[in-house]
Coordinates of C-alpha atoms and ligand atoms in Angstrom, one line a residue:
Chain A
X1 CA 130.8 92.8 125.7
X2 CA 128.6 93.8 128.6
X3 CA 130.2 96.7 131.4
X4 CA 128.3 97.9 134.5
X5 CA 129.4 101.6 135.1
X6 CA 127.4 103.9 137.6
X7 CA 127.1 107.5 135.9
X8 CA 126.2 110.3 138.0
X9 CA 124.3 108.4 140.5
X10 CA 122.9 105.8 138.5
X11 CA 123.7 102.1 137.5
X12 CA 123.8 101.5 133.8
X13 CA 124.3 97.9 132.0
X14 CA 126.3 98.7 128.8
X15 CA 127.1 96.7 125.7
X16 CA 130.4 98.0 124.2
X17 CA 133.2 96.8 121.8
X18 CA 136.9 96.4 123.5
X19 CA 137.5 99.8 121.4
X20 CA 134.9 102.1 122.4
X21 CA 136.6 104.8 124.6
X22 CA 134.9 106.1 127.7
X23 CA 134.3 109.6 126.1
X24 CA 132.5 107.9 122.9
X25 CA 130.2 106.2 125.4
X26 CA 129.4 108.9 127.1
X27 CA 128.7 111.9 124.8
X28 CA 127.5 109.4 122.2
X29 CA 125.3 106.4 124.5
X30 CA 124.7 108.2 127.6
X31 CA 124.1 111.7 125.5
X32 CA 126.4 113.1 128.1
X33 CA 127.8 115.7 125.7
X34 CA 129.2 117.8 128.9
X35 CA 131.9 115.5 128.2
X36 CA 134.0 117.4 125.4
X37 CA 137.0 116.4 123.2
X38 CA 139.5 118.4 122.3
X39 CA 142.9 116.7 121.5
X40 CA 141.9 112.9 122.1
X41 CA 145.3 111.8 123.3
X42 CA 144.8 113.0 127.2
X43 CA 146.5 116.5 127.0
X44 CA 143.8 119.0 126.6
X45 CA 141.9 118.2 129.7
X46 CA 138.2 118.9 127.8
X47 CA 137.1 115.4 128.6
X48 CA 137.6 115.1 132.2
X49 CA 135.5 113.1 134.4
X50 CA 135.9 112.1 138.0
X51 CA 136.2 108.2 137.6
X52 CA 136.3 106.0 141.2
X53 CA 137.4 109.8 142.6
X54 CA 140.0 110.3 140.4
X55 CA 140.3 113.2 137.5
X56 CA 140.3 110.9 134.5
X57 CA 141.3 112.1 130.7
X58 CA 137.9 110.2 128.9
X59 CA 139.9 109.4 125.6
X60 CA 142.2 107.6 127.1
X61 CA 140.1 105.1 129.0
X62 CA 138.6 102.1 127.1
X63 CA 135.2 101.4 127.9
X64 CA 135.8 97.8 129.5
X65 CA 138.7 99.5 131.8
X66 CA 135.5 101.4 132.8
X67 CA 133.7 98.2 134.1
X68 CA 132.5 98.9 137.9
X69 CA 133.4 102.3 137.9
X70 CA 131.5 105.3 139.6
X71 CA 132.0 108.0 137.1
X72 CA 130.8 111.5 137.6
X73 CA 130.3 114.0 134.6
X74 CA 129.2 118.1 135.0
X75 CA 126.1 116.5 134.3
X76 CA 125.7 114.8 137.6
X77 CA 127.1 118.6 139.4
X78 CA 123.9 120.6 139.0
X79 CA 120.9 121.5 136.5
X80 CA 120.4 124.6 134.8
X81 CA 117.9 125.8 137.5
X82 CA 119.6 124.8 140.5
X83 CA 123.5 125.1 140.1
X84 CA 126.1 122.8 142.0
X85 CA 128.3 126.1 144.2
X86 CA 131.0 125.8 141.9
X87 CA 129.0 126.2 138.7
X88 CA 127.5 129.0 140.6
X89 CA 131.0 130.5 141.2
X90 CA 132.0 130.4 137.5
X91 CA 129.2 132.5 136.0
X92 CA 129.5 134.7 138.9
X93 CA 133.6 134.7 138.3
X94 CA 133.1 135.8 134.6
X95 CA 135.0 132.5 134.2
X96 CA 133.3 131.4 130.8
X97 CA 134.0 132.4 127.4
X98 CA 133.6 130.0 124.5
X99 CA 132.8 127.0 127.7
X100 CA 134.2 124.6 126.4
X101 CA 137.2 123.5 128.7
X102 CA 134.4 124.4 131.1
X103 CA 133.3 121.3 131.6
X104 CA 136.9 119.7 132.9
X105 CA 137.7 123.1 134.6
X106 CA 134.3 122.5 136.7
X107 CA 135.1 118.7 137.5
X108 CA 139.0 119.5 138.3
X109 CA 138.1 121.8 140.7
X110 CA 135.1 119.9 142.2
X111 CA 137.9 117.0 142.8
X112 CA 140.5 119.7 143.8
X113 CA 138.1 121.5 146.4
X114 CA 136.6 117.7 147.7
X115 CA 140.6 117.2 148.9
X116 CA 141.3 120.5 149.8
X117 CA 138.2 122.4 150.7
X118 CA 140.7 125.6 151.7
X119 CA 143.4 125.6 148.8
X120 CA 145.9 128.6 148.7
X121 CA 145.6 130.3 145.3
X122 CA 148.8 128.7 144.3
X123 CA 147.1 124.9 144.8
X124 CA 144.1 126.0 142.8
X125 CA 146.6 126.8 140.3
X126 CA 148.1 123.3 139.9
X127 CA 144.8 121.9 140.6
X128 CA 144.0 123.1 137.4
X129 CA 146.9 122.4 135.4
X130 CA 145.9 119.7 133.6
X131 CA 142.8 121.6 131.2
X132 CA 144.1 124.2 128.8
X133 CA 141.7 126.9 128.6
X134 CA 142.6 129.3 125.1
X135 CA 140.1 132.0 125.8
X136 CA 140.1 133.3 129.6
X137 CA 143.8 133.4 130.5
X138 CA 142.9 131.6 133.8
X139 CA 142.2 134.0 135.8
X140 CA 139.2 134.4 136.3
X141 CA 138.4 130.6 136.3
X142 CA 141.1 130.7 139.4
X143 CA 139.0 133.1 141.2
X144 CA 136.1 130.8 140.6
X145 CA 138.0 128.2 142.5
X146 CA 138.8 130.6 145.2
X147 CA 135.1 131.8 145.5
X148 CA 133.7 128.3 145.2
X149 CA 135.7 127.6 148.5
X150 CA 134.4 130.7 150.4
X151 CA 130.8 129.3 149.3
X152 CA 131.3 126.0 150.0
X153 CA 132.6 126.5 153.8
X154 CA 130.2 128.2 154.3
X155 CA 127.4 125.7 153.2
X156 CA 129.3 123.0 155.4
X157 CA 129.3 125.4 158.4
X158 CA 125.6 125.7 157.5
X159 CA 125.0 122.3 157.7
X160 CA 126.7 121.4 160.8
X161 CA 124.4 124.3 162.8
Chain B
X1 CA 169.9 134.0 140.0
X2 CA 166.6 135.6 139.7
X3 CA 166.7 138.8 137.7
X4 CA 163.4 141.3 138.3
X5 CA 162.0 143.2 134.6
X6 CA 159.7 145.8 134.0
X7 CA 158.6 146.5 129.9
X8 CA 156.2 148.3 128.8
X9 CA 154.4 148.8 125.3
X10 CA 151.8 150.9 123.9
X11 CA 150.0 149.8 120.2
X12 CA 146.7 151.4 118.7
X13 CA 144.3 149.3 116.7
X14 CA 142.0 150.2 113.9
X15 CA 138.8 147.8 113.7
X16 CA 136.1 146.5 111.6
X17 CA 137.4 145.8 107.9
X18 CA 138.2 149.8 107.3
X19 CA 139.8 150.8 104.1
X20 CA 136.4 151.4 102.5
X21 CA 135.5 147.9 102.2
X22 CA 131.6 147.3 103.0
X23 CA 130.9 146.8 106.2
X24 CA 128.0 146.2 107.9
X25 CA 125.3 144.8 110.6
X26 CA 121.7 144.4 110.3
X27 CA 119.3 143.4 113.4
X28 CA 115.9 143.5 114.3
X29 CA 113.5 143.1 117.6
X30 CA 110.4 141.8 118.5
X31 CA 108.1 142.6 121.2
X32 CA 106.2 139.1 122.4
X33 CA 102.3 139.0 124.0
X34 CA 104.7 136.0 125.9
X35 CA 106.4 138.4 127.9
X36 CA 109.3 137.7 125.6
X37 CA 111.7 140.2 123.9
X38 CA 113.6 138.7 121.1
X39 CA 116.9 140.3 119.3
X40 CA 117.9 138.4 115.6
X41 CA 120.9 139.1 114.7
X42 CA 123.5 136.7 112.8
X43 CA 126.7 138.3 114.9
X44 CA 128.3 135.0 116.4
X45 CA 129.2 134.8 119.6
X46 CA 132.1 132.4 120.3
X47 CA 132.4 133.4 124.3
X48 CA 133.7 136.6 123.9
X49 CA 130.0 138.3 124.8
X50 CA 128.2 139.6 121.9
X51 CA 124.8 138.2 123.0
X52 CA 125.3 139.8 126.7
X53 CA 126.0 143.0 124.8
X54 CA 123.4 143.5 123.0
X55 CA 121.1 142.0 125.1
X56 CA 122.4 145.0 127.8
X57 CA 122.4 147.8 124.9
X58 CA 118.6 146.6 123.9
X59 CA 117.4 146.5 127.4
X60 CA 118.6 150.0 128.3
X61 CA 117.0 151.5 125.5
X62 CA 114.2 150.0 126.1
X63 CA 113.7 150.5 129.4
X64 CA 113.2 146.9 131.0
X65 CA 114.9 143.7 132.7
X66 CA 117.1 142.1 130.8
X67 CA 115.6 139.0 131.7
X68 CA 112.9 139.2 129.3
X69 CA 115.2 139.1 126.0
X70 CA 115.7 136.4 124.0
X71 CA 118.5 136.0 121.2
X72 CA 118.1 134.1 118.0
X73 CA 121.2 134.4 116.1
X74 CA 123.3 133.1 113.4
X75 CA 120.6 131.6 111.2
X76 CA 120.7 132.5 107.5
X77 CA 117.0 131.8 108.1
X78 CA 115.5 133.7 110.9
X79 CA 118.3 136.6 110.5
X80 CA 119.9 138.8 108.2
X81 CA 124.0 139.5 108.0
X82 CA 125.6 141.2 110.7
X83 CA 129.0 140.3 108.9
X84 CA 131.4 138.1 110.8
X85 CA 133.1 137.8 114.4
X86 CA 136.3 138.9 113.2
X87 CA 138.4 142.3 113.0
X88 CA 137.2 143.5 116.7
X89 CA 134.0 144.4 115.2
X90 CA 130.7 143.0 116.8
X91 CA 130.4 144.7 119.3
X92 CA 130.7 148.0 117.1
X93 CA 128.8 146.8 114.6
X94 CA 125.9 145.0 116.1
X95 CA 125.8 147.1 118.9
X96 CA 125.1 149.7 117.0
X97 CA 122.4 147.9 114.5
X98 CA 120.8 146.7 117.9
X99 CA 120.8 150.1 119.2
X100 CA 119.4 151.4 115.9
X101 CA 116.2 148.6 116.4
X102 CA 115.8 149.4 120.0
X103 CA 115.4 152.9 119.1
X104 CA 113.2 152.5 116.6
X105 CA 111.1 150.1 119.0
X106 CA 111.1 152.3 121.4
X107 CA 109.4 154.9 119.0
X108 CA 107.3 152.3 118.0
X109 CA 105.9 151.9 121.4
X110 CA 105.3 156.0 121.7
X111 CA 103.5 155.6 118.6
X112 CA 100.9 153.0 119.5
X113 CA 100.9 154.6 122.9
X114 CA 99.7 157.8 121.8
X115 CA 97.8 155.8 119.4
X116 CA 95.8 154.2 122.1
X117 CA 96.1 157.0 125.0
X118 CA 94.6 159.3 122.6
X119 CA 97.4 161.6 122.9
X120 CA 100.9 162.7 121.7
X121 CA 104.5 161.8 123.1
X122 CA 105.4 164.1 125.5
X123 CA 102.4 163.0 127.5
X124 CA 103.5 159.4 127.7
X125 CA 105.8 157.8 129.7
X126 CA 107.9 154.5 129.3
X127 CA 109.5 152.5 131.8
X128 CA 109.8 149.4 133.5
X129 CA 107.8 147.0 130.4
X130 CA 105.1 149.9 131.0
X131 CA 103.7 152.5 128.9
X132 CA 101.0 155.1 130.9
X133 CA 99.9 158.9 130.8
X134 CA 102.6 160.6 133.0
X135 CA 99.3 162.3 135.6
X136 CA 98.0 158.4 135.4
X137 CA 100.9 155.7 136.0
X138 CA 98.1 153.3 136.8
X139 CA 96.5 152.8 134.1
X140 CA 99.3 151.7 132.3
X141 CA 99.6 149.0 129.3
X142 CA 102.1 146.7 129.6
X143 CA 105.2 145.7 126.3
X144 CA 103.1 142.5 126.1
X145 CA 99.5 143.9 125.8
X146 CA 100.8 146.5 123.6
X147 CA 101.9 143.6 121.6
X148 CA 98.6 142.2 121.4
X149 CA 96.6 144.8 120.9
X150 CA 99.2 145.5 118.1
X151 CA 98.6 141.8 116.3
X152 CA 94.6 143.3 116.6
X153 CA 95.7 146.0 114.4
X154 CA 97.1 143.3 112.2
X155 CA 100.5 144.7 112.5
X156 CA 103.3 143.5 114.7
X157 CA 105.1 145.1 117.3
X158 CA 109.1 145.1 115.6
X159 CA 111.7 146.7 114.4
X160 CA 115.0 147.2 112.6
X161 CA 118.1 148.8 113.0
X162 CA 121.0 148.2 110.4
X163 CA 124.3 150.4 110.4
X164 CA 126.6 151.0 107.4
X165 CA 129.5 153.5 108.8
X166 CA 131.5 154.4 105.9
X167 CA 135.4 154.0 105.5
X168 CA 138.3 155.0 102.8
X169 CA 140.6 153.1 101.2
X170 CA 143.9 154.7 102.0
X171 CA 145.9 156.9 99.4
X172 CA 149.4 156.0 98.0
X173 CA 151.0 158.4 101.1
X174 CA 149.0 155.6 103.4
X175 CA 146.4 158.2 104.5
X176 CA 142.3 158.6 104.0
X177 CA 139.9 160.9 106.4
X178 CA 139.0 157.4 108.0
X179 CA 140.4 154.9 107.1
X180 CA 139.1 152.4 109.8
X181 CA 135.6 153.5 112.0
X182 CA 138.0 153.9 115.0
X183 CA 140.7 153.1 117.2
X184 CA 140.9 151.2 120.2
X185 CA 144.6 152.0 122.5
X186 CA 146.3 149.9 124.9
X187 CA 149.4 150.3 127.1
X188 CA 150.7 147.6 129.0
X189 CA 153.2 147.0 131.7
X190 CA 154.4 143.6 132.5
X191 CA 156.8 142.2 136.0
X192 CA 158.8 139.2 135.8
X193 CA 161.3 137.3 136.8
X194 CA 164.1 135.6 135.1
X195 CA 165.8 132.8 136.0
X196 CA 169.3 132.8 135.0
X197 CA 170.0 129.0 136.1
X198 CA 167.4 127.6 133.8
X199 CA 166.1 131.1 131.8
X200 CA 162.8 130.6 132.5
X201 CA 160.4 133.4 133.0
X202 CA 158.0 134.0 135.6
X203 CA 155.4 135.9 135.0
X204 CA 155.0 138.2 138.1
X205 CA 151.8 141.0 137.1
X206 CA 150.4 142.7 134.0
X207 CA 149.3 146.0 134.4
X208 CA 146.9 146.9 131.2
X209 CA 145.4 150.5 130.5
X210 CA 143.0 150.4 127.6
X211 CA 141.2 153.4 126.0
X212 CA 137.9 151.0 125.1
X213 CA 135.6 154.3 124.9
X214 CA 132.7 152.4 127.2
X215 CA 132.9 149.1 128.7
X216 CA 129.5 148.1 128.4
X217 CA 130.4 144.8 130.1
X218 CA 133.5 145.5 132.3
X219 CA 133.5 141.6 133.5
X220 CA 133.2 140.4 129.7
X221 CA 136.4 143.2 129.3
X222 CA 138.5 142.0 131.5
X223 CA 137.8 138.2 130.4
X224 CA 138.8 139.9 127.1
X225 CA 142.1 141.4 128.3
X226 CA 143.0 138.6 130.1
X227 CA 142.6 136.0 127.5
X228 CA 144.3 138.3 125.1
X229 CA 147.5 138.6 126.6
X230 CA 148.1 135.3 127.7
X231 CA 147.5 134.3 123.9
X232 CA 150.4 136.8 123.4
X233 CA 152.3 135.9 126.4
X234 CA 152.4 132.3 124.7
X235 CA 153.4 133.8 121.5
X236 CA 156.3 135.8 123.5
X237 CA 157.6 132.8 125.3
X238 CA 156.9 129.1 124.4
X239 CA 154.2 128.9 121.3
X240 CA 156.6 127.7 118.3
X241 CA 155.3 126.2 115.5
X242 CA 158.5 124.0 114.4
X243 CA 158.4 123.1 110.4
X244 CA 160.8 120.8 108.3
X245 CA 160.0 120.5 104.8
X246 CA 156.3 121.8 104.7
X247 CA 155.3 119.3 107.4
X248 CA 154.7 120.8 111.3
X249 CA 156.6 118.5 113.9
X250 CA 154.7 119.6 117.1
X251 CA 150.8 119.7 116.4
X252 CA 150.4 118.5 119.7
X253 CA 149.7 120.1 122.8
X254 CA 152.5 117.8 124.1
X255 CA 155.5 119.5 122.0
X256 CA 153.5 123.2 120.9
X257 CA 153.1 124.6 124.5
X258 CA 150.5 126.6 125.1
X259 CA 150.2 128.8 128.6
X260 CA 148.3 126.6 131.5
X261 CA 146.8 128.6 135.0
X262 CA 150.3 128.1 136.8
X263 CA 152.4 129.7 133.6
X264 CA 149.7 132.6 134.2
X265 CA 150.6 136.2 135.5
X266 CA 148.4 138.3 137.8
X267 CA 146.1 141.0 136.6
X268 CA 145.2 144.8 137.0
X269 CA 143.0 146.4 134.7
X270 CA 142.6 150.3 134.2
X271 CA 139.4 151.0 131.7
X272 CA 139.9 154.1 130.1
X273 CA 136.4 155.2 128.6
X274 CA 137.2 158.0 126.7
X275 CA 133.7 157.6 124.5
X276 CA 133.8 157.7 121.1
X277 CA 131.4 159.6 118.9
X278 CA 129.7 156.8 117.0
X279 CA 130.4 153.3 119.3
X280 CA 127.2 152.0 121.2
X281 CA 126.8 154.0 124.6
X282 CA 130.4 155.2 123.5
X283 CA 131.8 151.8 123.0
X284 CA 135.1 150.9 121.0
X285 CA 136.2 146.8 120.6
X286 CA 138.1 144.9 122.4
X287 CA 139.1 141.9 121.0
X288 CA 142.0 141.4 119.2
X289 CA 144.1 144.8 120.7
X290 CA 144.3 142.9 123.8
X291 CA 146.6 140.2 122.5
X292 CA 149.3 142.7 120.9
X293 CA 151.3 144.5 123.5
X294 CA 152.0 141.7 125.4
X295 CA 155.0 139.9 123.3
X296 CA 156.7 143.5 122.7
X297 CA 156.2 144.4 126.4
X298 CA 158.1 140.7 127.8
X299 CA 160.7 141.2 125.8
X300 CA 161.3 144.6 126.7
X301 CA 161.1 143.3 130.4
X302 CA 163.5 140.8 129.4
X303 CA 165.8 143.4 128.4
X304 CA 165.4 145.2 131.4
X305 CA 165.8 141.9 133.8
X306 CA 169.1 140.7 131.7
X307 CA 170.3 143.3 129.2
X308 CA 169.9 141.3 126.5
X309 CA 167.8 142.3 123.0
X310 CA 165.1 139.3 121.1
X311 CA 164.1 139.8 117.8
X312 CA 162.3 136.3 117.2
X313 CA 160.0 135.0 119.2
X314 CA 159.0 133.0 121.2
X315 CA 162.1 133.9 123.9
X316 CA 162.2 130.2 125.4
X317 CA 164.6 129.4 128.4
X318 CA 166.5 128.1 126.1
X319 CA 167.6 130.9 123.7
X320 CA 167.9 133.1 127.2
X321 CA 170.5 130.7 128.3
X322 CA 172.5 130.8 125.0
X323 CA 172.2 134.6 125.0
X324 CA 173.4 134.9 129.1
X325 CA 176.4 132.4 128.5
X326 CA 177.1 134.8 124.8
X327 CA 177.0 137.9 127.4
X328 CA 179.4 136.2 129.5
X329 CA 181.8 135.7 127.1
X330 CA 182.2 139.1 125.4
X331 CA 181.9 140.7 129.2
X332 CA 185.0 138.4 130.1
X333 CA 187.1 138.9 126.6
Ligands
LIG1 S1 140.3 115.1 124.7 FE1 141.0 113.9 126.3 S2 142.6 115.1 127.1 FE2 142.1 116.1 125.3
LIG2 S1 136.4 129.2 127.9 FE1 137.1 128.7 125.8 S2 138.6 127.2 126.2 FE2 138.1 127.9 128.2

């Protein structure tokens, strides 16, 4: 069957089964392998994408659930030369061992900081909740968060001038 | 009620295989007419730093941005063995090998120097990609046209470093002049706060002191000591792997709990760098000695907080509220 999703910024027409899961589709179609899978049954957070605004466990969606969607991966954050301010804050942070609930941390903060651009240390922590990190302990991915606000107020303040 | 602990533990670590087993890394490094400086070594990197390690130990030695290496690694192919990422070794072992190269680089780049400056090693300097006649720091030849003019000679501008520390197997009396190539210390102290309602445990802060001899990269350290002890904060307090008749009933991340950022405890770190004589720039590992105090130190905090004694892990709420109501009892018979 045919699906319409828009993936970071662009329209794409799709022919998928009624099986293929959103994460298959992406890291395997779209070559979107920012998208990572770690449990496949929506506890790991690894797959995380921002679907219709929403922090959305990849595994669990199937494709034709997807159908109209506007889904954003790390992919459509930043490139390698030019860095989204979060991305930025993470390698500055230290946050990034192994990187690979990096990914889902990224997005879950993106969404976390679009909602609450000034989070208390204790809402970054719950924003976060949902991706399991094994190498970093956390903390340093938390001060990510925290910097990634500072930097990101200070951009909008920028802006507004 | 919330009940405040303090414990503390201290444990020493030997790394790298030890106990005379051989034990090894080999690297090498190649100076580029590209601008580029490449390090091959097979040591594996799996986020804990290796390749920013060595890329820092090369560049130091060598006298130049870090900016301009580049690491090829873990190809049976393009590198020889630096043994495995395992036993809190790499950055021992390969530091050391990719010290040895640099080294032997940076000789390499006297050589030619005086070689083409027409005159011996005291006279030349090095710094900065550079290599000049210390009365003439214009007229100076740079890494990369060193390297060609290198090629011209039909040689290449490389070198290798390998390093083989020795170690003893252990007698019967369990002792050996060196039995591993060192040891790396840690003593932590851990807050929390139990609650005697439900007997959970909040972690409140973690204090860590670690004898590392150098921390070449105090960020990737820290990363190190914080991962560490949340692995063996799990392991103290929710990790259990429950098993009925050879088959596990929680591989899942749903029933085997493992710590998430708002389980996580606050840090403060405290980098001893008591060098040792043969790590890289003084450096001893860091890996797996960061994941060991922390189970002995909760439940010596848990003691403190309830006065009550675990000797199985993990201490969930549950087992803290069986042992409070136990308490109760023989405090009221
Ligand atoms: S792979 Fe989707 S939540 Fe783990
Ligand atoms: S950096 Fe390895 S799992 Fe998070």
């Amino acid at each position: 069957m045919q699906i319409t999703i828009t993936v970071n910024g662009a329209k794409r027409e799709l022919e998928v089964t009624p099986y293929t899961r959103l994460l298959d589709l992406l890291r395997e179609d779209l070559g979107l392998t920012g998208v990572k899978e770690g449990c496949g049954k929506g506890e790991c957070g690894a797959c995380t994408v921002i679907m219709n605004g929403e922090l959305t466990a990849s595994c669990l969606v199937p494709a034709p659930q997807a159908d109209q969607a506007e889904i954003v991966t790390v992919e459509g954050l930043g490139t390698k030369d030019d860095l989204h301010p979060i991305q930025e804050s993470f390698v500055e942070a230290g946050a990034v061992q192994c990187g690979y609930c990096i990914p889902g941390m990224v997005l879950a903060s993106k969404r976390l900081l679009d909602e609450k651009p000034k989070p208390t240390e204790k809402e970054v922590r719950y924003g976060l909740s949902g991706n399991i990190c094994r190498c970093t302990g956390y903390a340093k991915i938390i001060d990510a968060v925290m910097l990634a606000a500072d930097k990101l107020a200070v951009e909008g303040s920028d802006s507004n001038d | 009620m919330k009940k405040f602990g303090r414990g503390m533990a201290t444990i020493m670590f030997g790394f790298g295989y030890g106990e005379g087993f051989p034990d090894h890394s080999i690297a090498s490094i190649e100076i580029k007419e590209d601008e580029r400086i490449v390090i091959r070594t097979a040591a594996a990197d799996v986020g804990q730093g290796v390749i920013t390690t060595v890329i820092q130990i090369a560049a130091e030695i060598l006298r130049i941005n870090p900016n301009y290496f580049e690491v090829v690694q873990g190809d049976t192919h393009k590198t020889k063995n630096s043994g495995s990422t395992s036993a809190t070794r790499q950055t021992y072992f390969t530091g050391n090998a990719v010290k040895k190269a640099a080294e032997d680089m940076l000789a390499n780049l006297y050589h030619y120097g005086s070689l083409e400056f027409r005159s011996n090693h005291p006279e030349i300097a090095i710094e900065d990609g550079r290599i000049y006649m210390y009365d003439d720091p214009d007229d100076y030849i740079s890494y990369w046209e060193m390297a060609e003019r290198v090629k011209e000679r039909g040689e290449k501008l490389e070198a290798e470093g390998s390093f083989f520390p020795v170690t003893y197997s252990p007698d019967e009396n369990g002792q050996a002049d060196k039995v591993y190539v060192a040891y790396t210390f840690l003593s932590q102290v851990i807050d929390i706060e139990i609650d005697t309602d439900t007997g959970t445990i909040d972690l409140l802060d973690v204090y860590s002191a670690i004898d590392l001899g150098k921390a070449i990269n105090p960020k990737n350290v820290e990363g190190q000591i914080e991962g560490g002890t949340v692995q063996g904060l799990g392991m103290g307090m929710m990790e259990d792997q429950v098993i009925r008749n050879g088959k596990t009933l929680n591989a899942g991340m749903t029933d085997y709990l493992v710590p998430t950022s708002v389980d996580v405890p606050k840090f403060k770190h405290y980098l001893v760098e008591e060098e040792d004589s043969e790590g890289p720039f003084g450096a001893k590992g860091v890996g797996e000695p960061t994941l060991i105090a922390a189970a002995p130190a909760l439940a010596n905090a848990v003691y403190d907080a309830i006065g009550v004694r675990f000797f199985e892990l993990p201490i969930s709420p549950s087992k803290i509220k069986k042992a409070l109501k136990e308490k109760e009892k023989e405090e009221n018979s």
